[in-house]
Amino acid sequence: MNILISGGSGFLGSAFSEALIKRYRSENKEVHITWLTRDSNQPHPIDIKMMTYDELTKSNQSFDVILNLAGAGIADKRWSDARKEQLLVSRVQPTEALLAFIARSSTKPKLLVSGSAIGWYGAQGDKPLIESSDFNTDFSHKLCDDWEQLALKATDYGVPVVIVRTGVVIHPEGGMVSKLLTPFKMGVGGQLADGKQIMSWISREDWVRAVIFIIEQHLTVQQQAQLNNTGNTLNTASDTPAVVYNLTAPNPVTNHTFTKTLGAWLHRPTFFTLPKFLLKLMFGEMSTLLIDGQKVLPQALLNADFKFKQPTLKQALEQKV
């Protein structure tokens, strides 16, 4: 397999690359991974090739799969108008570059897997949401939808597209958990607002396993026929298939449960509560990510018989690193 990854050095891309290389080598299969980067001097594992965006515009190399993960973190900074624009541009520009490459390639990729987030559904409280569910319009939805609609243009060139809508990714030494370790270890961790808001999450290991599973399944004609019956097929202008998956664990939790589980894992108390008004004061519009819940379920993965290795939050936190 020959795969090109935008955002390959990130929290998800690096873990995916490591796992794919390990898996294929254990099975004596060939795998070649190239990270798309703006900095040719960026540190990278010896097994990974690097390609700049400038080189991509001239490259005649062919790839079996493109994995598009590039994008600034939506929860990293307060949502000023400038930050909103940065969030959009950081997703649009890499996707446009990949589309231009696909358009002029004589040998098209067999699959484009493009990132998105469960923010596509907007805030909908504890209403169960699957891939065929509708959305509420807000900034998170618009950001995700603009990104998805751009990626879907690859179908115009005969390239099947998979959209992966990712929930909160859990790992003992990275992502959201790493940001919470210091306050929780100091004993000042606690729930947000009333703690009833639903958090849809997935362990990083299961995220990686799910993406590998999706890629391998979509590279077979037999699986494609099954996917068309899952209710998660998107409409496109062409007859080329486009499918969406929710990358979330099957057991979403309330913020209260998340707080207590994290505290128990760290053996620390969780007495504190950050009230809703203070969260809004601190984070402005971005506070919706903390206050308003989403109960997003991985129906398409379950329909495809994917088996989660860490289906509970406790298992995700206790996974070996």
PDB file of C-alpha atoms in Angstrom:
ATOM      1  CA  MET A   1       0.000   0.000   0.000  1.00  0.00           C
ATOM      2  CA  ASN A   2       1.216   3.480  -0.875  1.00  0.00           C
ATOM      3  CA  ILE A   3      -0.454   6.179   1.240  1.00  0.00           C
ATOM      4  CA  LEU A   4      -0.187   9.985   1.389  1.00  0.00           C
ATOM      5  CA  ILE A   5      -1.142  11.725   4.637  1.00  0.00           C
ATOM      6  CA  SER A   6      -1.734  15.410   5.275  1.00  0.00           C
ATOM      7  CA  GLY A   7      -1.392  16.147   8.983  1.00  0.00           C
ATOM      8  CA  GLY A   8       0.716  13.020   9.348  1.00  0.00           C
ATOM      9  CA  SER A   9       2.874  14.348  12.169  1.00  0.00           C
ATOM     10  CA  GLY A  10      -0.118  15.194  14.360  1.00  0.00           C
ATOM     11  CA  PHE A  11      -1.636  13.365  17.325  1.00  0.00           C
ATOM     12  CA  LEU A  12      -3.677  11.053  15.083  1.00  0.00           C
ATOM     13  CA  GLY A  13      -1.580  10.916  11.926  1.00  0.00           C
ATOM     14  CA  SER A  14       1.599   9.837  13.699  1.00  0.00           C
ATOM     15  CA  ALA A  15      -0.175   7.071  15.624  1.00  0.00           C
ATOM     16  CA  PHE A  16      -1.891   5.868  12.440  1.00  0.00           C
ATOM     17  CA  SER A  17       1.413   5.777  10.549  1.00  0.00           C
ATOM     18  CA  GLU A  18       3.176   3.811  13.277  1.00  0.00           C
ATOM     19  CA  ALA A  19       0.344   1.284  13.578  1.00  0.00           C
ATOM     20  CA  LEU A  20      -0.005   0.767   9.817  1.00  0.00           C
ATOM     21  CA  ILE A  21       3.714   0.139   9.362  1.00  0.00           C
ATOM     22  CA  LYS A  22       3.753  -2.305  12.284  1.00  0.00           C
ATOM     23  CA  ARG A  23       0.667  -4.147  11.008  1.00  0.00           C
ATOM     24  CA  TYR A  24       1.823  -4.527   7.422  1.00  0.00           C
ATOM     25  CA  ARG A  25       5.357  -5.547   8.312  1.00  0.00           C
ATOM     26  CA  SER A  26       4.043  -8.200  10.696  1.00  0.00           C
ATOM     27  CA  GLU A  27       2.082  -9.608   7.753  1.00  0.00           C
ATOM     28  CA  ASN A  28       5.044  -9.280   5.339  1.00  0.00           C
ATOM     29  CA  LYS A  29       3.139  -6.754   3.251  1.00  0.00           C
ATOM     30  CA  GLU A  30       4.629  -3.676   1.638  1.00  0.00           C
ATOM     31  CA  VAL A  31       3.558  -0.261   2.916  1.00  0.00           C
ATOM     32  CA  HIS A  32       4.952   3.140   2.003  1.00  0.00           C
ATOM     33  CA  ILE A  33       3.828   6.252   3.876  1.00  0.00           C
ATOM     34  CA  THR A  34       4.447   9.834   2.783  1.00  0.00           C
ATOM     35  CA  TRP A  35       3.671  12.840   4.972  1.00  0.00           C
ATOM     36  CA  LEU A  36       2.603  16.012   3.222  1.00  0.00           C
ATOM     37  CA  THR A  37       4.278  18.996   4.896  1.00  0.00           C
ATOM     38  CA  ARG A  38       5.018  22.686   4.520  1.00  0.00           C
ATOM     39  CA  ASP A  39       8.417  22.275   6.184  1.00  0.00           C
ATOM     40  CA  SER A  40      10.838  19.921   4.459  1.00  0.00           C
ATOM     41  CA  ASN A  41      13.057  19.972   7.571  1.00  0.00           C
ATOM     42  CA  GLN A  42      10.310  18.732   9.865  1.00  0.00           C
ATOM     43  CA  PRO A  43      11.492  15.846  12.095  1.00  0.00           C
ATOM     44  CA  HIS A  44       9.970  12.524  11.120  1.00  0.00           C
ATOM     45  CA  PRO A  45      10.483   8.779  11.643  1.00  0.00           C
ATOM     46  CA  ILE A  46      13.028   7.143   9.374  1.00  0.00           C
ATOM     47  CA  ASP A  47      10.318   4.946   7.831  1.00  0.00           C
ATOM     48  CA  ILE A  48       8.295   7.954   6.655  1.00  0.00           C
ATOM     49  CA  LYS A  49       8.921   9.845   3.432  1.00  0.00           C
ATOM     50  CA  MET A  50       8.288  13.588   3.278  1.00  0.00           C
ATOM     51  CA  MET A  51       6.747  15.665   0.487  1.00  0.00           C
ATOM     52  CA  THR A  52       6.167  19.416   0.534  1.00  0.00           C
ATOM     53  CA  TYR A  53       3.055  21.020  -0.907  1.00  0.00           C
ATOM     54  CA  ASP A  54       5.244  22.601  -3.599  1.00  0.00           C
ATOM     55  CA  GLU A  55       6.562  19.168  -4.527  1.00  0.00           C
ATOM     56  CA  LEU A  56       2.998  17.843  -4.646  1.00  0.00           C
ATOM     57  CA  THR A  57       2.118  20.312  -7.408  1.00  0.00           C
ATOM     58  CA  LYS A  58       4.814  18.752  -9.626  1.00  0.00           C
ATOM     59  CA  SER A  59       4.671  15.139  -8.483  1.00  0.00           C
ATOM     60  CA  ASN A  60       3.606  12.329 -10.799  1.00  0.00           C
ATOM     61  CA  GLN A  61       3.698   9.778  -7.994  1.00  0.00           C
ATOM     62  CA  SER A  62       0.637   7.599  -7.504  1.00  0.00           C
ATOM     63  CA  PHE A  63      -0.967   6.694  -4.162  1.00  0.00           C
ATOM     64  CA  ASP A  64      -3.425   3.977  -3.316  1.00  0.00           C
ATOM     65  CA  VAL A  65      -4.966   6.006  -0.475  1.00  0.00           C
ATOM     66  CA  ILE A  66      -4.898   9.635   0.624  1.00  0.00           C
ATOM     67  CA  LEU A  67      -5.637  10.400   4.274  1.00  0.00           C
ATOM     68  CA  ASN A  68      -6.502  14.067   4.802  1.00  0.00           C
ATOM     69  CA  LEU A  69      -6.142  15.106   8.458  1.00  0.00           C
ATOM     70  CA  ALA A  70      -4.606  18.592   8.283  1.00  0.00           C
ATOM     71  CA  GLY A  71      -6.346  21.273  10.330  1.00  0.00           C
ATOM     72  CA  ALA A  72      -5.774  23.515  13.347  1.00  0.00           C
ATOM     73  CA  GLY A  73      -7.261  22.321  16.644  1.00  0.00           C
ATOM     74  CA  ILE A  74     -10.801  23.644  17.073  1.00  0.00           C
ATOM     75  CA  ALA A  75     -10.520  23.838  20.871  1.00  0.00           C
ATOM     76  CA  ASP A  76      -6.980  25.210  21.078  1.00  0.00           C
ATOM     77  CA  LYS A  77      -7.905  28.903  21.181  1.00  0.00           C
ATOM     78  CA  ARG A  78     -10.881  31.204  21.741  1.00  0.00           C
ATOM     79  CA  TRP A  79     -12.995  31.691  18.612  1.00  0.00           C
ATOM     80  CA  SER A  80     -12.251  35.220  17.471  1.00  0.00           C
ATOM     81  CA  ASP A  81     -13.150  36.084  13.879  1.00  0.00           C
ATOM     82  CA  ALA A  82      -9.473  35.693  12.961  1.00  0.00           C
ATOM     83  CA  ARG A  83      -9.305  32.292  14.666  1.00  0.00           C
ATOM     84  CA  LYS A  84     -12.438  31.093  12.850  1.00  0.00           C
ATOM     85  CA  GLU A  85     -10.846  32.048   9.551  1.00  0.00           C
ATOM     86  CA  GLN A  86      -7.646  30.248  10.529  1.00  0.00           C
ATOM     87  CA  LEU A  87      -9.575  27.100  11.412  1.00  0.00           C
ATOM     88  CA  LEU A  88     -11.256  27.118   7.999  1.00  0.00           C
ATOM     89  CA  VAL A  89      -8.147  27.963   5.973  1.00  0.00           C
ATOM     90  CA  SER A  90      -6.065  25.304   7.742  1.00  0.00           C
ATOM     91  CA  ARG A  91      -8.543  22.714   6.462  1.00  0.00           C
ATOM     92  CA  VAL A  92      -9.434  24.150   3.074  1.00  0.00           C
ATOM     93  CA  GLN A  93      -5.951  24.846   1.725  1.00  0.00           C
ATOM     94  CA  PRO A  94      -4.549  21.307   2.201  1.00  0.00           C
ATOM     95  CA  THR A  95      -7.753  19.801   0.814  1.00  0.00           C
ATOM     96  CA  GLU A  96      -7.622  22.054  -2.245  1.00  0.00           C
ATOM     97  CA  ALA A  97      -3.998  21.025  -2.823  1.00  0.00           C
ATOM     98  CA  LEU A  98      -4.976  17.351  -2.652  1.00  0.00           C
ATOM     99  CA  LEU A  99      -7.891  17.891  -5.046  1.00  0.00           C
ATOM    100  CA  ALA A 100      -5.607  19.617  -7.548  1.00  0.00           C
ATOM    101  CA  PHE A 101      -3.203  16.675  -7.314  1.00  0.00           C
ATOM    102  CA  ILE A 102      -6.036  14.178  -7.809  1.00  0.00           C
ATOM    103  CA  ALA A 103      -7.414  16.133 -10.780  1.00  0.00           C
ATOM    104  CA  ARG A 104      -4.173  15.983 -12.753  1.00  0.00           C
ATOM    105  CA  SER A 105      -3.059  12.486 -11.680  1.00  0.00           C
ATOM    106  CA  SER A 106      -3.098   9.935 -14.470  1.00  0.00           C
ATOM    107  CA  THR A 107      -3.479   7.140 -11.899  1.00  0.00           C
ATOM    108  CA  LYS A 108      -6.162   8.144  -9.427  1.00  0.00           C
ATOM    109  CA  PRO A 109      -6.109   7.088  -5.770  1.00  0.00           C
ATOM    110  CA  LYS A 110      -8.406   4.231  -4.905  1.00  0.00           C
ATOM    111  CA  LEU A 111      -9.730   6.126  -1.896  1.00  0.00           C
ATOM    112  CA  LEU A 112      -9.682   9.522  -0.191  1.00  0.00           C
ATOM    113  CA  VAL A 113     -10.293   9.422   3.565  1.00  0.00           C
ATOM    114  CA  SER A 114     -10.964  12.956   4.735  1.00  0.00           C
ATOM    115  CA  GLY A 115     -11.199  14.159   8.319  1.00  0.00           C
ATOM    116  CA  SER A 116     -14.141  15.909   9.895  1.00  0.00           C
ATOM    117  CA  ALA A 117     -15.661  16.018  13.371  1.00  0.00           C
ATOM    118  CA  ILE A 118     -18.886  15.220  15.158  1.00  0.00           C
ATOM    119  CA  GLY A 119     -19.310  18.985  15.359  1.00  0.00           C
ATOM    120  CA  TRP A 120     -20.997  18.523  11.964  1.00  0.00           C
ATOM    121  CA  TYR A 121     -24.198  17.587  13.835  1.00  0.00           C
ATOM    122  CA  GLY A 122     -24.193  20.766  15.923  1.00  0.00           C
ATOM    123  CA  ALA A 123     -25.252  20.808  19.568  1.00  0.00           C
ATOM    124  CA  GLN A 124     -28.217  18.448  20.030  1.00  0.00           C
ATOM    125  CA  GLY A 125     -28.081  17.482  23.701  1.00  0.00           C
ATOM    126  CA  ASP A 126     -28.777  13.830  24.472  1.00  0.00           C
ATOM    127  CA  LYS A 127     -30.510  13.048  21.168  1.00  0.00           C
ATOM    128  CA  PRO A 128     -28.868   9.923  19.636  1.00  0.00           C
ATOM    129  CA  LEU A 129     -27.115  10.856  16.398  1.00  0.00           C
ATOM    130  CA  ILE A 130     -25.999   8.429  13.692  1.00  0.00           C
ATOM    131  CA  GLU A 131     -24.496   9.029  10.259  1.00  0.00           C
ATOM    132  CA  SER A 132     -27.881   9.631   8.631  1.00  0.00           C
ATOM    133  CA  SER A 133     -29.035  12.123  11.308  1.00  0.00           C
ATOM    134  CA  ASP A 134     -29.734  15.760  10.544  1.00  0.00           C
ATOM    135  CA  PHE A 135     -27.762  18.707  11.919  1.00  0.00           C
ATOM    136  CA  ASN A 136     -28.223  21.948  13.821  1.00  0.00           C
ATOM    137  CA  THR A 137     -26.572  24.936  12.223  1.00  0.00           C
ATOM    138  CA  ASP A 138     -23.781  26.578  14.208  1.00  0.00           C
ATOM    139  CA  PHE A 139     -20.117  27.433  13.651  1.00  0.00           C
ATOM    140  CA  SER A 140     -18.907  23.881  14.271  1.00  0.00           C
ATOM    141  CA  HIS A 141     -21.366  22.515  11.714  1.00  0.00           C
ATOM    142  CA  LYS A 142     -20.426  25.072   9.084  1.00  0.00           C
ATOM    143  CA  LEU A 143     -16.703  24.477   9.585  1.00  0.00           C
ATOM    144  CA  CYS A 144     -17.091  20.714   9.240  1.00  0.00           C
ATOM    145  CA  ASP A 145     -19.560  20.923   6.373  1.00  0.00           C
ATOM    146  CA  ASP A 146     -17.386  23.281   4.320  1.00  0.00           C
ATOM    147  CA  TRP A 147     -14.485  20.854   4.785  1.00  0.00           C
ATOM    148  CA  GLU A 148     -16.579  17.816   3.906  1.00  0.00           C
ATOM    149  CA  GLN A 149     -18.193  19.362   0.835  1.00  0.00           C
ATOM    150  CA  LEU A 150     -14.768  20.298  -0.528  1.00  0.00           C
ATOM    151  CA  ALA A 151     -13.380  16.804   0.020  1.00  0.00           C
ATOM    152  CA  LEU A 152     -16.420  15.270  -1.701  1.00  0.00           C
ATOM    153  CA  LYS A 153     -15.377  16.967  -4.943  1.00  0.00           C
ATOM    154  CA  ALA A 154     -12.862  14.129  -5.355  1.00  0.00           C
ATOM    155  CA  THR A 155     -15.808  12.017  -6.491  1.00  0.00           C
ATOM    156  CA  ASP A 156     -15.961  14.229  -9.606  1.00  0.00           C
ATOM    157  CA  TYR A 157     -12.655  12.618 -10.600  1.00  0.00           C
ATOM    158  CA  GLY A 158     -13.853   9.083  -9.910  1.00  0.00           C
ATOM    159  CA  VAL A 159     -12.236   8.786  -6.481  1.00  0.00           C
ATOM    160  CA  PRO A 160     -14.390   7.277  -3.697  1.00  0.00           C
ATOM    161  CA  VAL A 161     -14.475   9.400  -0.546  1.00  0.00           C
ATOM    162  CA  VAL A 162     -14.850   8.413   3.082  1.00  0.00           C
ATOM    163  CA  ILE A 163     -15.618  11.172   5.595  1.00  0.00           C
ATOM    164  CA  VAL A 164     -14.600  10.341   9.170  1.00  0.00           C
ATOM    165  CA  ARG A 165     -16.369  12.438  11.812  1.00  0.00           C
ATOM    166  CA  THR A 166     -14.215  12.148  14.911  1.00  0.00           C
ATOM    167  CA  GLY A 167     -15.294  12.622  18.523  1.00  0.00           C
ATOM    168  CA  VAL A 168     -13.080  13.538  21.479  1.00  0.00           C
ATOM    169  CA  VAL A 169      -9.985  11.343  21.179  1.00  0.00           C
ATOM    170  CA  ILE A 170      -8.816   9.795  24.445  1.00  0.00           C
ATOM    171  CA  HIS A 171      -5.253   8.690  25.144  1.00  0.00           C
ATOM    172  CA  PRO A 172      -3.424   8.572  28.490  1.00  0.00           C
ATOM    173  CA  GLU A 173      -0.574  10.753  27.237  1.00  0.00           C
ATOM    174  CA  GLY A 174      -2.062  13.067  24.644  1.00  0.00           C
ATOM    175  CA  GLY A 175      -4.993  15.021  23.297  1.00  0.00           C
ATOM    176  CA  MET A 176      -7.673  16.242  25.682  1.00  0.00           C
ATOM    177  CA  VAL A 177      -6.441  14.108  28.595  1.00  0.00           C
ATOM    178  CA  SER A 178      -2.954  15.642  28.531  1.00  0.00           C
ATOM    179  CA  LYS A 179      -4.482  19.118  28.862  1.00  0.00           C
ATOM    180  CA  LEU A 180      -6.423  18.037  31.954  1.00  0.00           C
ATOM    181  CA  LEU A 181      -3.655  16.141  33.744  1.00  0.00           C
ATOM    182  CA  THR A 182      -2.146  19.109  35.594  1.00  0.00           C
ATOM    183  CA  PRO A 183      -5.339  20.488  37.199  1.00  0.00           C
ATOM    184  CA  PHE A 184      -6.632  17.011  38.010  1.00  0.00           C
ATOM    185  CA  LYS A 185      -3.317  15.907  39.513  1.00  0.00           C
ATOM    186  CA  MET A 186      -3.356  19.071  41.640  1.00  0.00           C
ATOM    187  CA  GLY A 187      -6.791  18.079  42.920  1.00  0.00           C
ATOM    188  CA  VAL A 188      -8.608  21.002  41.305  1.00  0.00           C
ATOM    189  CA  GLY A 189     -10.227  19.064  38.473  1.00  0.00           C
ATOM    190  CA  GLY A 190     -13.975  18.958  38.306  1.00  0.00           C
ATOM    191  CA  GLN A 191     -17.075  18.814  36.190  1.00  0.00           C
ATOM    192  CA  LEU A 192     -18.189  21.507  33.761  1.00  0.00           C
ATOM    193  CA  ALA A 193     -21.524  23.270  34.329  1.00  0.00           C
ATOM    194  CA  ASP A 194     -24.179  20.776  35.500  1.00  0.00           C
ATOM    195  CA  GLY A 195     -22.154  17.814  34.169  1.00  0.00           C
ATOM    196  CA  LYS A 196     -25.141  16.392  32.296  1.00  0.00           C
ATOM    197  CA  GLN A 197     -23.832  17.189  28.817  1.00  0.00           C
ATOM    198  CA  ILE A 198     -22.925  14.107  26.772  1.00  0.00           C
ATOM    199  CA  MET A 199     -19.357  13.597  25.571  1.00  0.00           C
ATOM    200  CA  SER A 200     -18.865  11.343  22.556  1.00  0.00           C
ATOM    201  CA  TRP A 201     -15.320  10.023  22.610  1.00  0.00           C
ATOM    202  CA  ILE A 202     -13.048   7.339  21.138  1.00  0.00           C
ATOM    203  CA  SER A 203      -9.692   5.954  22.252  1.00  0.00           C
ATOM    204  CA  ARG A 204      -6.819   6.837  19.959  1.00  0.00           C
ATOM    205  CA  GLU A 205      -6.040   3.162  19.452  1.00  0.00           C
ATOM    206  CA  ASP A 206      -9.596   2.453  18.317  1.00  0.00           C
ATOM    207  CA  TRP A 207      -9.521   5.535  16.073  1.00  0.00           C
ATOM    208  CA  VAL A 208      -6.412   4.189  14.361  1.00  0.00           C
ATOM    209  CA  ARG A 209      -7.845   0.675  14.160  1.00  0.00           C
ATOM    210  CA  ALA A 210     -11.105   2.021  12.734  1.00  0.00           C
ATOM    211  CA  VAL A 211      -9.402   4.012   9.981  1.00  0.00           C
ATOM    212  CA  ILE A 212      -7.270   1.024   8.981  1.00  0.00           C
ATOM    213  CA  PHE A 213     -10.410  -1.137   9.030  1.00  0.00           C
ATOM    214  CA  ILE A 214     -12.289   1.361   6.864  1.00  0.00           C
ATOM    215  CA  ILE A 215      -9.477   1.617   4.336  1.00  0.00           C
ATOM    216  CA  GLU A 216      -9.090  -2.143   4.019  1.00  0.00           C
ATOM    217  CA  GLN A 217     -12.838  -2.702   3.768  1.00  0.00           C
ATOM    218  CA  HIS A 218     -13.287   0.003   1.159  1.00  0.00           C
ATOM    219  CA  LEU A 219     -10.589  -1.455  -1.033  1.00  0.00           C
ATOM    220  CA  THR A 220     -12.808  -4.467  -1.675  1.00  0.00           C
ATOM    221  CA  VAL A 221     -15.789  -4.563  -4.013  1.00  0.00           C
ATOM    222  CA  GLN A 222     -17.716  -6.819  -1.666  1.00  0.00           C
ATOM    223  CA  GLN A 223     -17.662  -4.367   1.234  1.00  0.00           C
ATOM    224  CA  GLN A 224     -18.750  -1.500  -0.996  1.00  0.00           C
ATOM    225  CA  ALA A 225     -22.054  -3.236  -1.690  1.00  0.00           C
ATOM    226  CA  GLN A 226     -22.665  -3.620   2.047  1.00  0.00           C
ATOM    227  CA  LEU A 227     -21.850   0.015   2.786  1.00  0.00           C
ATOM    228  CA  ASN A 228     -24.550   1.194   0.425  1.00  0.00           C
ATOM    229  CA  ASN A 229     -27.110  -0.357   2.786  1.00  0.00           C
ATOM    230  CA  THR A 230     -25.885   1.213   6.052  1.00  0.00           C
ATOM    231  CA  GLY A 231     -27.747   4.492   5.687  1.00  0.00           C
ATOM    232  CA  ASN A 232     -24.526   6.485   5.778  1.00  0.00           C
ATOM    233  CA  THR A 233     -24.059   7.052   2.049  1.00  0.00           C
ATOM    234  CA  LEU A 234     -23.788  10.705   0.998  1.00  0.00           C
ATOM    235  CA  ASN A 235     -25.305  12.056  -2.180  1.00  0.00           C
ATOM    236  CA  THR A 236     -22.766  13.297  -4.728  1.00  0.00           C
ATOM    237  CA  ALA A 237     -23.018  14.723  -8.190  1.00  0.00           C
ATOM    238  CA  SER A 238     -21.430  11.621  -9.672  1.00  0.00           C
ATOM    239  CA  ASP A 239     -22.039   7.909  -9.251  1.00  0.00           C
ATOM    240  CA  THR A 240     -18.783   7.524  -7.325  1.00  0.00           C
ATOM    241  CA  PRO A 241     -19.497   6.388  -3.762  1.00  0.00           C
ATOM    242  CA  ALA A 242     -19.046   8.666  -0.760  1.00  0.00           C
ATOM    243  CA  VAL A 243     -19.563   7.368   2.754  1.00  0.00           C
ATOM    244  CA  VAL A 244     -19.465   8.867   6.248  1.00  0.00           C
ATOM    245  CA  TYR A 245     -18.426   7.187   9.497  1.00  0.00           C
ATOM    246  CA  ASN A 246     -18.772   8.452  13.052  1.00  0.00           C
ATOM    247  CA  LEU A 247     -15.505   7.671  14.821  1.00  0.00           C
ATOM    248  CA  THR A 248     -16.832   7.488  18.360  1.00  0.00           C
ATOM    249  CA  ALA A 249     -17.007   4.728  20.943  1.00  0.00           C
ATOM    250  CA  PRO A 250     -20.385   3.005  21.429  1.00  0.00           C
ATOM    251  CA  ASN A 251     -20.602   4.250  25.035  1.00  0.00           C
ATOM    252  CA  PRO A 252     -20.724   8.073  25.256  1.00  0.00           C
ATOM    253  CA  VAL A 253     -20.626   9.482  28.797  1.00  0.00           C
ATOM    254  CA  THR A 254     -21.812  12.565  30.643  1.00  0.00           C
ATOM    255  CA  ASN A 255     -19.259  15.159  31.676  1.00  0.00           C
ATOM    256  CA  HIS A 256     -19.949  14.147  35.283  1.00  0.00           C
ATOM    257  CA  THR A 257     -19.050  10.531  34.515  1.00  0.00           C
ATOM    258  CA  PHE A 258     -15.974  11.584  32.552  1.00  0.00           C
ATOM    259  CA  THR A 259     -14.813  13.742  35.457  1.00  0.00           C
ATOM    260  CA  LYS A 260     -15.295  10.991  38.042  1.00  0.00           C
ATOM    261  CA  THR A 261     -13.632   8.380  35.815  1.00  0.00           C
ATOM    262  CA  LEU A 262     -10.613  10.585  35.133  1.00  0.00           C
ATOM    263  CA  GLY A 263     -10.312  11.450  38.824  1.00  0.00           C
ATOM    264  CA  ALA A 264     -10.488   7.778  39.815  1.00  0.00           C
ATOM    265  CA  TRP A 265      -7.844   6.872  37.238  1.00  0.00           C
ATOM    266  CA  LEU A 266      -5.521   9.533  38.677  1.00  0.00           C
ATOM    267  CA  HIS A 267      -6.555   8.797  42.284  1.00  0.00           C
ATOM    268  CA  ARG A 268      -7.487  12.447  42.785  1.00  0.00           C
ATOM    269  CA  PRO A 269     -10.621  14.155  44.150  1.00  0.00           C
ATOM    270  CA  THR A 270     -13.019  15.946  41.790  1.00  0.00           C
ATOM    271  CA  PHE A 271     -14.903  18.330  44.065  1.00  0.00           C
ATOM    272  CA  PHE A 272     -14.742  21.461  41.926  1.00  0.00           C
ATOM    273  CA  THR A 273     -17.290  22.664  39.390  1.00  0.00           C
ATOM    274  CA  LEU A 274     -16.827  25.326  36.743  1.00  0.00           C
ATOM    275  CA  PRO A 275     -20.234  27.037  36.403  1.00  0.00           C
ATOM    276  CA  LYS A 276     -21.781  27.685  33.006  1.00  0.00           C
ATOM    277  CA  PHE A 277     -21.544  31.486  33.226  1.00  0.00           C
ATOM    278  CA  LEU A 278     -17.816  31.293  33.989  1.00  0.00           C
ATOM    279  CA  LEU A 279     -17.170  28.958  31.073  1.00  0.00           C
ATOM    280  CA  LYS A 280     -18.956  31.386  28.750  1.00  0.00           C
ATOM    281  CA  LEU A 281     -16.927  34.270  30.182  1.00  0.00           C
ATOM    282  CA  MET A 282     -13.652  32.377  29.773  1.00  0.00           C
ATOM    283  CA  PHE A 283     -14.189  30.831  26.349  1.00  0.00           C
ATOM    284  CA  GLY A 284     -16.932  32.853  24.667  1.00  0.00           C
ATOM    285  CA  GLU A 285     -18.631  31.102  21.747  1.00  0.00           C
ATOM    286  CA  MET A 286     -16.168  28.205  21.998  1.00  0.00           C
ATOM    287  CA  SER A 287     -17.736  27.278  25.354  1.00  0.00           C
ATOM    288  CA  THR A 288     -20.410  25.404  23.377  1.00  0.00           C
ATOM    289  CA  LEU A 289     -17.859  22.593  23.016  1.00  0.00           C
ATOM    290  CA  LEU A 290     -17.792  22.282  26.812  1.00  0.00           C
ATOM    291  CA  ILE A 291     -21.399  23.052  27.733  1.00  0.00           C
ATOM    292  CA  ASP A 292     -23.541  21.594  24.948  1.00  0.00           C
ATOM    293  CA  GLY A 293     -23.452  17.842  24.557  1.00  0.00           C
ATOM    294  CA  GLN A 294     -23.609  15.475  21.601  1.00  0.00           C
ATOM    295  CA  LYS A 295     -24.588  11.817  21.762  1.00  0.00           C
ATOM    296  CA  VAL A 296     -22.992  10.550  18.566  1.00  0.00           C
ATOM    297  CA  LEU A 297     -23.019   6.808  17.917  1.00  0.00           C
ATOM    298  CA  PRO A 298     -20.807   4.789  15.505  1.00  0.00           C
ATOM    299  CA  GLN A 299     -23.653   3.069  13.689  1.00  0.00           C
ATOM    300  CA  ALA A 300     -21.785   2.568  10.405  1.00  0.00           C
ATOM    301  CA  LEU A 301     -18.805   0.945  12.139  1.00  0.00           C
ATOM    302  CA  LEU A 302     -21.091  -1.336  14.126  1.00  0.00           C
ATOM    303  CA  ASN A 303     -22.998  -2.262  10.968  1.00  0.00           C
ATOM    304  CA  ALA A 304     -19.671  -3.169   9.360  1.00  0.00           C
ATOM    305  CA  ASP A 305     -18.898  -5.418  12.372  1.00  0.00           C
ATOM    306  CA  PHE A 306     -15.976  -3.369  13.646  1.00  0.00           C
ATOM    307  CA  LYS A 307     -14.919  -4.509  17.133  1.00  0.00           C
ATOM    308  CA  PHE A 308     -13.849  -1.825  19.592  1.00  0.00           C
ATOM    309  CA  LYS A 309     -10.846  -2.698  21.728  1.00  0.00           C
ATOM    310  CA  GLN A 310     -11.634   0.001  24.321  1.00  0.00           C
ATOM    311  CA  PRO A 311     -15.416   0.470  24.294  1.00  0.00           C
ATOM    312  CA  THR A 312     -15.485   2.044  27.780  1.00  0.00           C
ATOM    313  CA  LEU A 313     -13.810   5.204  29.023  1.00  0.00           C
ATOM    314  CA  LYS A 314     -12.055   3.334  31.833  1.00  0.00           C
ATOM    315  CA  GLN A 315     -10.483   0.976  29.306  1.00  0.00           C
ATOM    316  CA  ALA A 316      -9.378   3.897  27.130  1.00  0.00           C
ATOM    317  CA  LEU A 317      -7.629   5.617  30.031  1.00  0.00           C
ATOM    318  CA  GLU A 318      -5.980   2.421  31.206  1.00  0.00           C
ATOM    319  CA  GLN A 319      -4.648   1.361  27.802  1.00  0.00           C
ATOM    320  CA  LYS A 320      -0.930   0.664  27.684  1.00  0.00           C
ATOM    321  CA  VAL A 321       1.167   3.350  26.011  1.00  0.00           C
TER     322      VAL A 321
END
